[in-house]
PDB file of C-alpha atoms in Angstrom:
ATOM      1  CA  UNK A 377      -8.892  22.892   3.731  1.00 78.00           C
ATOM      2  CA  UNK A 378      -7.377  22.976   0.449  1.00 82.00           C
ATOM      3  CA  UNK A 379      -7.600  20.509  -2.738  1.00 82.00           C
ATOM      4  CA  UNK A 380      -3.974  19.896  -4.289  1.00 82.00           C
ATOM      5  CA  UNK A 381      -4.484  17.417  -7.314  1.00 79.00           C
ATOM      6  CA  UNK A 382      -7.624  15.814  -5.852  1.00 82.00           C
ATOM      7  CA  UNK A 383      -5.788  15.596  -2.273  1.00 84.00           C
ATOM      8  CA  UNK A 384      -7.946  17.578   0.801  1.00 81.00           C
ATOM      9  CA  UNK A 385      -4.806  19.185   2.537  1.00 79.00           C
ATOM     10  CA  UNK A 386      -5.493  20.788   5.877  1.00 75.00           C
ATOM     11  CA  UNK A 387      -7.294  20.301   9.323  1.00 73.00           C
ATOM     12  CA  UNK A 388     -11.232  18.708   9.636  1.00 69.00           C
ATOM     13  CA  UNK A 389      -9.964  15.266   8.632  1.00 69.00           C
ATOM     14  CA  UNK A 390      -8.405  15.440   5.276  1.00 77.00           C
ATOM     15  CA  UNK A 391      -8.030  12.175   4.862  1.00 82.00           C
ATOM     16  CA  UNK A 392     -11.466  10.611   5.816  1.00 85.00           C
ATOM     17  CA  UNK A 393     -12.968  13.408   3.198  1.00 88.00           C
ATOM     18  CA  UNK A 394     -10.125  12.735   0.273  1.00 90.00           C
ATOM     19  CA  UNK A 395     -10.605   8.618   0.363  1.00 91.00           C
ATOM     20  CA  UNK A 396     -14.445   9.280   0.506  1.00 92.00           C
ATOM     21  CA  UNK A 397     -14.439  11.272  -2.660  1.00 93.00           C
ATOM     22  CA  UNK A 398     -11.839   8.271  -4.392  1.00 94.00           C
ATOM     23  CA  UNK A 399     -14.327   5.426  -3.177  1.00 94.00           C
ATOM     24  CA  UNK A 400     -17.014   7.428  -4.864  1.00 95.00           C
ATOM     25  CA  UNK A 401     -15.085   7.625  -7.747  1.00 94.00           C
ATOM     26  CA  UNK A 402     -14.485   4.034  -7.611  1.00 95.00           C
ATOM     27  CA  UNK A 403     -18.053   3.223  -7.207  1.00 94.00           C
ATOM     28  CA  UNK A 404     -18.696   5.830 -10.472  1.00 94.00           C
ATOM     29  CA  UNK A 405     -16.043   3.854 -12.463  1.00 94.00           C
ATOM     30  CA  UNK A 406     -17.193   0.119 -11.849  1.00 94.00           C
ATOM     31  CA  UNK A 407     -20.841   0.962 -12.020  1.00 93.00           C
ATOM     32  CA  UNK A 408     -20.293   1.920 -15.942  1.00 92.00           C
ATOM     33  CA  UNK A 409     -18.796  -1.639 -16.649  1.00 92.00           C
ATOM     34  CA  UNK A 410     -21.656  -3.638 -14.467  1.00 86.00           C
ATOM     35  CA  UNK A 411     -24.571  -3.651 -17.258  1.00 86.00           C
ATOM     36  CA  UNK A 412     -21.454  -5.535 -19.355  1.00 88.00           C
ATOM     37  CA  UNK A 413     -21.150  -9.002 -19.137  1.00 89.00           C
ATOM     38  CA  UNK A 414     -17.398 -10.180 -18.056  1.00 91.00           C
ATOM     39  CA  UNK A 415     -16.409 -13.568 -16.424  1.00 91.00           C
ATOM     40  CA  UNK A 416     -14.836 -13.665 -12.965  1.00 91.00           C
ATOM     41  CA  UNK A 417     -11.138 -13.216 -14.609  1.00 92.00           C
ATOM     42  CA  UNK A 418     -12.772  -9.988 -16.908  1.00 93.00           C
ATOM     43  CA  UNK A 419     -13.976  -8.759 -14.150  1.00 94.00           C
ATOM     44  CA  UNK A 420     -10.964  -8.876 -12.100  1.00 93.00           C
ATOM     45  CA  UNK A 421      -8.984  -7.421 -15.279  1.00 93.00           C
ATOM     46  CA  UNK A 422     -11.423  -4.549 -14.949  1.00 94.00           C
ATOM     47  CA  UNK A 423     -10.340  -3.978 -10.993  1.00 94.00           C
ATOM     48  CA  UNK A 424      -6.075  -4.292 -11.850  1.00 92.00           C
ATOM     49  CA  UNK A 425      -5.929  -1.809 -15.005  1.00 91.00           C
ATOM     50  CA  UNK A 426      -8.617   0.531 -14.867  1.00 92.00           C
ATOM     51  CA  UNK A 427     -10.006   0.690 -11.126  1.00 93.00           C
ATOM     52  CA  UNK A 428      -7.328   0.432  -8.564  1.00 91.00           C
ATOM     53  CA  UNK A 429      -4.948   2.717 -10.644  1.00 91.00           C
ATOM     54  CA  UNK A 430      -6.803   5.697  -9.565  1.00 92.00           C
ATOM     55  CA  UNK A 431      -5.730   5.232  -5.918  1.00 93.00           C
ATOM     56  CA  UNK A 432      -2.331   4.260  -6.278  1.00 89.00           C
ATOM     57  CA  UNK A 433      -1.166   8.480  -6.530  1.00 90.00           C
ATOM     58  CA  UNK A 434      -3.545   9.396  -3.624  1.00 90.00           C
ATOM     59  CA  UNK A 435      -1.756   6.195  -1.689  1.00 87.00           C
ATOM     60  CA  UNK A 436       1.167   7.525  -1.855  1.00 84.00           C
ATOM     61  CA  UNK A 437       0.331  10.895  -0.145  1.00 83.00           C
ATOM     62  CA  UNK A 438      -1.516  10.017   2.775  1.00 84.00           C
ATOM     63  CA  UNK A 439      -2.700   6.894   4.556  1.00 83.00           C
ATOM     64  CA  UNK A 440      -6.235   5.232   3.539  1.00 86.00           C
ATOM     65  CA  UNK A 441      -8.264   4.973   6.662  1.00 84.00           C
ATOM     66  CA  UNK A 442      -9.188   1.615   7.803  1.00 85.00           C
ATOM     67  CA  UNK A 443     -13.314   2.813   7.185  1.00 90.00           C
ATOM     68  CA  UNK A 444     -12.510   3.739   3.797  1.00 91.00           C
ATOM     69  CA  UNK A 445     -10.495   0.156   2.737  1.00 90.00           C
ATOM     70  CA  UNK A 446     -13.174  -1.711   3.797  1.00 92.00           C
ATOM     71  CA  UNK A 447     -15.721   0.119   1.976  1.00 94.00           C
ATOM     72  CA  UNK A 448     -13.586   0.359  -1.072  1.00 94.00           C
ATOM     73  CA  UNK A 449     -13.171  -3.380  -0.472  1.00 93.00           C
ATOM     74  CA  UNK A 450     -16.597  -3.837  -0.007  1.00 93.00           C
ATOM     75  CA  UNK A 451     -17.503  -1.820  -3.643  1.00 94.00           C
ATOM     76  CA  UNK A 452     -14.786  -4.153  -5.180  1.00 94.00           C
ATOM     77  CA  UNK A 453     -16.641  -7.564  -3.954  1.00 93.00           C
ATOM     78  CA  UNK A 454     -19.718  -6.236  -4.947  1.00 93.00           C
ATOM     79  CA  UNK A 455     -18.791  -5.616  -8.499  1.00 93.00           C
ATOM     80  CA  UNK A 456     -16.814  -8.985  -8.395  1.00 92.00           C
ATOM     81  CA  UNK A 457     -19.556 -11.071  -7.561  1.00 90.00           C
ATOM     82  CA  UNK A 458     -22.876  -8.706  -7.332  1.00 86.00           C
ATOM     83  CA  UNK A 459     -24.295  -6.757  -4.618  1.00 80.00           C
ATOM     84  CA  UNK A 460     -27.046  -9.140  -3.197  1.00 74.00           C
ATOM     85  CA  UNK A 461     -25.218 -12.303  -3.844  1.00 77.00           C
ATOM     86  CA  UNK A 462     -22.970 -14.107  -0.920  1.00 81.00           C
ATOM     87  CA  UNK A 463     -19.071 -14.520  -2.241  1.00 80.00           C
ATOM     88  CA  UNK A 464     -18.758 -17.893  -3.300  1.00 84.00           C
ATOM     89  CA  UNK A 465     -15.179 -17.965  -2.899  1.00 85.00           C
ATOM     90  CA  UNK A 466     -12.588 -17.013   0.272  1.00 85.00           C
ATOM     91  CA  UNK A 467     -11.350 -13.260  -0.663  1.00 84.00           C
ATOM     92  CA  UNK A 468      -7.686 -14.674   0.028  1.00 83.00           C
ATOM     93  CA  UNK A 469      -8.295 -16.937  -2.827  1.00 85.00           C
ATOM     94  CA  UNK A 470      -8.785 -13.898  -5.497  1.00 88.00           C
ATOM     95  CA  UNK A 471      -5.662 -12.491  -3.997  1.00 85.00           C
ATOM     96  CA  UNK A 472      -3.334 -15.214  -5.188  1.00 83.00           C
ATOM     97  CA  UNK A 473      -1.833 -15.691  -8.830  1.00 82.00           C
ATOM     98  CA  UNK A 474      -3.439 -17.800 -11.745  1.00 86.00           C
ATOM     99  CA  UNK A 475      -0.473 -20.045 -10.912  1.00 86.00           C
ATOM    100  CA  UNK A 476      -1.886 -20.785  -7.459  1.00 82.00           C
ATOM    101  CA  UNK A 477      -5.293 -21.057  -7.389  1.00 85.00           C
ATOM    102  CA  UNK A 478      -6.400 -17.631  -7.540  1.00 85.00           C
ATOM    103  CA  UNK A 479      -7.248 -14.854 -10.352  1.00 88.00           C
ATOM    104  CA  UNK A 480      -4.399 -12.147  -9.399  1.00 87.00           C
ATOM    105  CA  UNK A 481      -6.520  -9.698  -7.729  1.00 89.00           C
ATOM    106  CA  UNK A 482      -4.297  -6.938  -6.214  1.00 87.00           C
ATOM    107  CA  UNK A 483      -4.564  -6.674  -2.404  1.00 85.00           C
ATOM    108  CA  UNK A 484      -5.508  -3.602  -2.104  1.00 85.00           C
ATOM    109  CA  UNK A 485      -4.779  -2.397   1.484  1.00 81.00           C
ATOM    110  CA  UNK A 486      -1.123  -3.895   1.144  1.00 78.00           C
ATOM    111  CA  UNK A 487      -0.830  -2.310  -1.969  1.00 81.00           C
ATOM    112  CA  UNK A 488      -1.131   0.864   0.025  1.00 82.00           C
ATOM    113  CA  UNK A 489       1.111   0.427   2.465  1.00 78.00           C
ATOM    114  CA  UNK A 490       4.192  -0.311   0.650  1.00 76.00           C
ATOM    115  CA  UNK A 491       3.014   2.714  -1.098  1.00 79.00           C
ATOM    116  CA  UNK A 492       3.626   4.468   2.061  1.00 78.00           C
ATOM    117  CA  UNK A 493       6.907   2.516   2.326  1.00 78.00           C
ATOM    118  CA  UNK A 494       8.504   3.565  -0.643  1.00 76.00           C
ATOM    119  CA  UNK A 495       8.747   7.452   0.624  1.00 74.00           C
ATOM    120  CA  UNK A 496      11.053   6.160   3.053  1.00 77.00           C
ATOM    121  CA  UNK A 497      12.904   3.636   1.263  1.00 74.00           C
ATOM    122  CA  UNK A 498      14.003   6.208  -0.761  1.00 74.00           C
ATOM    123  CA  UNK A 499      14.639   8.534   1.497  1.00 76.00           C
ATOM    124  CA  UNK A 500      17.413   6.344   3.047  1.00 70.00           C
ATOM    125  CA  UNK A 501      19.003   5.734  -0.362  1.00 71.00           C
ATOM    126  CA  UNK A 502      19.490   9.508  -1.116  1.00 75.00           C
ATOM    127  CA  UNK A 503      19.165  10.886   2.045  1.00 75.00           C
ATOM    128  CA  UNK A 504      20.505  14.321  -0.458  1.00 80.00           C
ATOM    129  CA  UNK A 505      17.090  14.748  -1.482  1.00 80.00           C
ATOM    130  CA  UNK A 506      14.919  17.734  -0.254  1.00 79.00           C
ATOM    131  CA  UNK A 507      11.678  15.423   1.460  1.00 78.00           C
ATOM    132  CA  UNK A 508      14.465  13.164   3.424  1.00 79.00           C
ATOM    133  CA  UNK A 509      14.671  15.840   5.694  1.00 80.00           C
ATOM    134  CA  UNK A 510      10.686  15.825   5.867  1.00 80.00           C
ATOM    135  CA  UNK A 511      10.868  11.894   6.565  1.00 80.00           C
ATOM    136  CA  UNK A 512      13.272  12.052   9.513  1.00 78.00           C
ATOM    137  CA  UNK A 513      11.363  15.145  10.738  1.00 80.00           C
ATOM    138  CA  UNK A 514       7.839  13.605  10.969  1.00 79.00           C
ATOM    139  CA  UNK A 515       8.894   9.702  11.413  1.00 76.00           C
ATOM    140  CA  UNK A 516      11.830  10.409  13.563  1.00 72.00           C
ATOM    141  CA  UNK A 517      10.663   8.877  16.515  1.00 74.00           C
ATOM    142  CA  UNK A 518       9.087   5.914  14.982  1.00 75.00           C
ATOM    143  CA  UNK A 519      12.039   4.606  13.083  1.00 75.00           C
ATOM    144  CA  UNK A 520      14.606   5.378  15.535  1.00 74.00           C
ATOM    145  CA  UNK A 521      13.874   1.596  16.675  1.00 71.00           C
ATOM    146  CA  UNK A 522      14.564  -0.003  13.196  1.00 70.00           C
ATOM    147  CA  UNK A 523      17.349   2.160  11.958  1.00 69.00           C
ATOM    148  CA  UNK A 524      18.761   4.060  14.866  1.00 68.00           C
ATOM    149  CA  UNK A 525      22.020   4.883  13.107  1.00 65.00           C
ATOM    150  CA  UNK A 526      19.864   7.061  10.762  1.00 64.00           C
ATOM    151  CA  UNK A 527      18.605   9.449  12.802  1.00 66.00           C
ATOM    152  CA  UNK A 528      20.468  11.677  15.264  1.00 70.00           C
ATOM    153  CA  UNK A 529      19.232  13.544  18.139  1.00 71.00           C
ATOM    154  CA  UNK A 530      20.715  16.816  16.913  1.00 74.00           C
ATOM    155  CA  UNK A 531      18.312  16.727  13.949  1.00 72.00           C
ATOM    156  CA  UNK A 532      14.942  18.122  15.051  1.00 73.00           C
ATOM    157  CA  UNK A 533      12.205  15.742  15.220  1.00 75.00           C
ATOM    158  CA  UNK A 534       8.094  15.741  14.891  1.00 73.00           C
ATOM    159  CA  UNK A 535       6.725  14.858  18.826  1.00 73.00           C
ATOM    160  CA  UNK A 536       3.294  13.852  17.011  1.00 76.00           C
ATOM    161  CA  UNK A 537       4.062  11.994  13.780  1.00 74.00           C
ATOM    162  CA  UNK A 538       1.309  12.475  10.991  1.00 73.00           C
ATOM    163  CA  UNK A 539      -1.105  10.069  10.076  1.00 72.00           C
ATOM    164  CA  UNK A 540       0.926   8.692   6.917  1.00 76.00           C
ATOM    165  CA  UNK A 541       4.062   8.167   9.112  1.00 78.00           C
ATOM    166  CA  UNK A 542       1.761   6.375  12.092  1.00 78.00           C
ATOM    167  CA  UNK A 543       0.803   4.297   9.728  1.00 76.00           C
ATOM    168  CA  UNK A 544       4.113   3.597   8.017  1.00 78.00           C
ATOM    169  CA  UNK A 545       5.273   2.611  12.256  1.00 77.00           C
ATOM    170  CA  UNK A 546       2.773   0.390  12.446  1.00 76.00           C
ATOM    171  CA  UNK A 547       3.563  -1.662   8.868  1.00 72.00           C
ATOM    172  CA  UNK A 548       7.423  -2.029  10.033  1.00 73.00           C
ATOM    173  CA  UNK A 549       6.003  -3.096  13.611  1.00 71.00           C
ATOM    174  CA  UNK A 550       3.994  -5.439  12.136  1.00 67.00           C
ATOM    175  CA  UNK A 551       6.380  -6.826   9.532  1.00 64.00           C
ATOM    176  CA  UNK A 552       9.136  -7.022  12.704  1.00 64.00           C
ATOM    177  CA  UNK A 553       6.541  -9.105  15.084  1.00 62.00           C
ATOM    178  CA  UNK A 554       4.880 -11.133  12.870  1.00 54.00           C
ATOM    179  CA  UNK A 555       8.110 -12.674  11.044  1.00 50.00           C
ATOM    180  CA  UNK A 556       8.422 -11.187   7.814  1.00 50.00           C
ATOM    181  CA  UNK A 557       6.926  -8.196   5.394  1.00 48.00           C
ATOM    182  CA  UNK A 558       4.594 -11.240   3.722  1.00 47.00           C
ATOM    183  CA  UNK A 559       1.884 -10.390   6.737  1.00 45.00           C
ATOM    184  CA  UNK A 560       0.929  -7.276   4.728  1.00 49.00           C
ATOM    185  CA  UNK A 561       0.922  -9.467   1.648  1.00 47.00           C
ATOM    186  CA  UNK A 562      -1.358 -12.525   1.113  1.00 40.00           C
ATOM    187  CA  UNK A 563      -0.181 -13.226  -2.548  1.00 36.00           C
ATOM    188  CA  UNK A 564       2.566 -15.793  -4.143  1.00 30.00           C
ATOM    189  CA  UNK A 565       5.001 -16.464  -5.716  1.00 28.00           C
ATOM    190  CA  UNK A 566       7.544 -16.262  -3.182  1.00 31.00           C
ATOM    191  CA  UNK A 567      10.363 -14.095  -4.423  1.00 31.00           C
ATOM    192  CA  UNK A 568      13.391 -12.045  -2.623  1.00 30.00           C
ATOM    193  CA  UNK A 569      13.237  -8.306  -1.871  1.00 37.00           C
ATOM    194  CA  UNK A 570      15.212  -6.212  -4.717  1.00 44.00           C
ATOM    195  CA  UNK A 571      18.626  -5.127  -2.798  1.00 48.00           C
ATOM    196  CA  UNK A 572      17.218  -1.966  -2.070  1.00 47.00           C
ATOM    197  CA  UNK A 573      14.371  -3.174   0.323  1.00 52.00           C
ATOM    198  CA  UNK A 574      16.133  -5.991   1.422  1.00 55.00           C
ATOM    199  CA  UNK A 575      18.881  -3.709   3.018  1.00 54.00           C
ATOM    200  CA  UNK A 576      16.181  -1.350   4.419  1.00 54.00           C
ATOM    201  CA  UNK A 577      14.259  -3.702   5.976  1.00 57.00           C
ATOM    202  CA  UNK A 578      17.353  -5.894   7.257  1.00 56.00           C
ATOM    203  CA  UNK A 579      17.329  -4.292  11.034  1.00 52.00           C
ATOM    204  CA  UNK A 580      13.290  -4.347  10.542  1.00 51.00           C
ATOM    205  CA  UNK A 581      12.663  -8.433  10.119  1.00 51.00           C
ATOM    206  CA  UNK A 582      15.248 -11.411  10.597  1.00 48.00           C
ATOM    207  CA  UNK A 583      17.718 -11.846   7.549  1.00 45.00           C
ATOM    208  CA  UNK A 584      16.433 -15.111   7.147  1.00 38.00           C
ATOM    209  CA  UNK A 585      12.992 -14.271   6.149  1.00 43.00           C
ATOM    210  CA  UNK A 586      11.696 -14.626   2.764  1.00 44.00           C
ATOM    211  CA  UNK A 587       8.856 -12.823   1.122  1.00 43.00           C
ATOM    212  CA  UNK A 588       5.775 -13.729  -0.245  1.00 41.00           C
ATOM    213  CA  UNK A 589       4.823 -11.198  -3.050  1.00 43.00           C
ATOM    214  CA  UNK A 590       4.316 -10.902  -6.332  1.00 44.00           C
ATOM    215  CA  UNK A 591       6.280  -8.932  -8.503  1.00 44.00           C
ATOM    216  CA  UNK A 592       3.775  -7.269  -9.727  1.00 48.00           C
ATOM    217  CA  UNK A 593       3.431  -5.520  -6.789  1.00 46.00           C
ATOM    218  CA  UNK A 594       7.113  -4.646  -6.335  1.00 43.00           C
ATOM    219  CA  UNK A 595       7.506  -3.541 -10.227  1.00 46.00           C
ATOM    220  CA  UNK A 596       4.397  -0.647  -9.824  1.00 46.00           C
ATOM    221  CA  UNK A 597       6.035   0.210  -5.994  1.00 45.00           C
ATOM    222  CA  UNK A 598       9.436   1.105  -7.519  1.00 43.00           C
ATOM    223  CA  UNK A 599       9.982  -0.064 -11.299  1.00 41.00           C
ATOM    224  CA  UNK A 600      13.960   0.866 -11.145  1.00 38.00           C
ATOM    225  CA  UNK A 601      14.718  -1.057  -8.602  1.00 38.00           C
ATOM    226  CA  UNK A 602      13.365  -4.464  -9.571  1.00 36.00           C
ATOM    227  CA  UNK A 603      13.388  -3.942 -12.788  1.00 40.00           C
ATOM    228  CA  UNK A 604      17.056  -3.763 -12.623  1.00 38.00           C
ATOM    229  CA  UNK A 605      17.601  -7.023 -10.927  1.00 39.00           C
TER     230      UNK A 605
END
């Protein structure tokens, strides 16, 4: 294996090793703020702007194993409301805004899959640039079923998509089964895709479906578009 700016790259389970090193990191980050004293809302401040950050660029580049979200969601909890004390309030409840009931804490493993997302969303809109070709090569077969004008049989196409690209499948078969892209989302305010996801996803759930995320989450995914709108 080879390291590529903090990414394992290579066979022996890249991935497992590269989100083991991050949730160390994590672990290393929040365990300098926990001899400070901070109220629920510092606390939660201290996850959104100086924690989470550090896995947004790794997100992007390959999938987060389901082991290694729950123990990076387990390291969060812990420094939210101390490791040998019981959570005294539903998880879904941080999730949500001020506004409704909540304290705004990003969701992390949704966070990470629209990460994943965004690769191909932007593939389709400049389907020019060099790492299209990459994205109908290796998820070929998987999105055939949501955008089959897209993809062509005369383009040559991955058998055994990668893990990032399985994953990516699986967050467009969930959003087209379970009614709408909010199931990877358990925030609010409800607002409408930016035109560029909205037209992507338009084969992928029913038109009539309405999201349920904050913009937040859609400004740090892809600034331009929403920002724009």
């Amino acid at each position: 294996m080879i390291k590529v700016n903090g990414i394992w790259l290579g066979y022996g389970a890249p991935e497992a090793t590269t989100w083991a090193e991050k949730a160390d990191q994590v672990e290393a980050r929040l365990d300098t703020f926990s001899h400070r004293w901070l109220s629920l809302p510092g606390k939660v401040t201290v996850v959104n702007r100086f924690i989470v950050p550090l896995l947004w660029y790794p997100g992007t580049v390959i999938a987060a194993p389901d082991h290694a979200l729950v123990r990076l969601e387990r390291i969060i909890f812990d420094f939210i409301w101390g490791k040998r004390k019981p959570n005294l309030v539903k998880r879904t409840v941080l999730y949500k805004t001020p506004l409704s009931g909540g304290l705004g804490l990003v969701h992390l493993p949704s966070k990470l899959r629209f990460l994943l997302l965004k690769g191909v969303f932007v593939a389709f809109e400049n389907p020019s640039f060099p790492f299209a070709f990459f994205v109908r090569y290796w998820g070929g077969f998987l999105f055939r079923h949501h955008w089959p004008g897209s993809f062509s049989n005369n383009r040559p196409k991955a058998t055994r998509p990668s893990g990032v690209y399985t994953q990516i499948g699986d967050s467009l078969r969930r959003i087209k089964e379970e009614g709408g892209p909010h199931v990877l989302l358990n925030v609010a305010p409800s607002v409408l895709y930016p035109p560029l996801f909205r037209s992507m996803l338009a084969p992928v759930c029913p038109s009539a479906c309405r999201t349920a995320i904050s913009p937040d989450v859609w400004r740090s995914v892809c600034c331009k578009s929403l920002d724009s709108h």
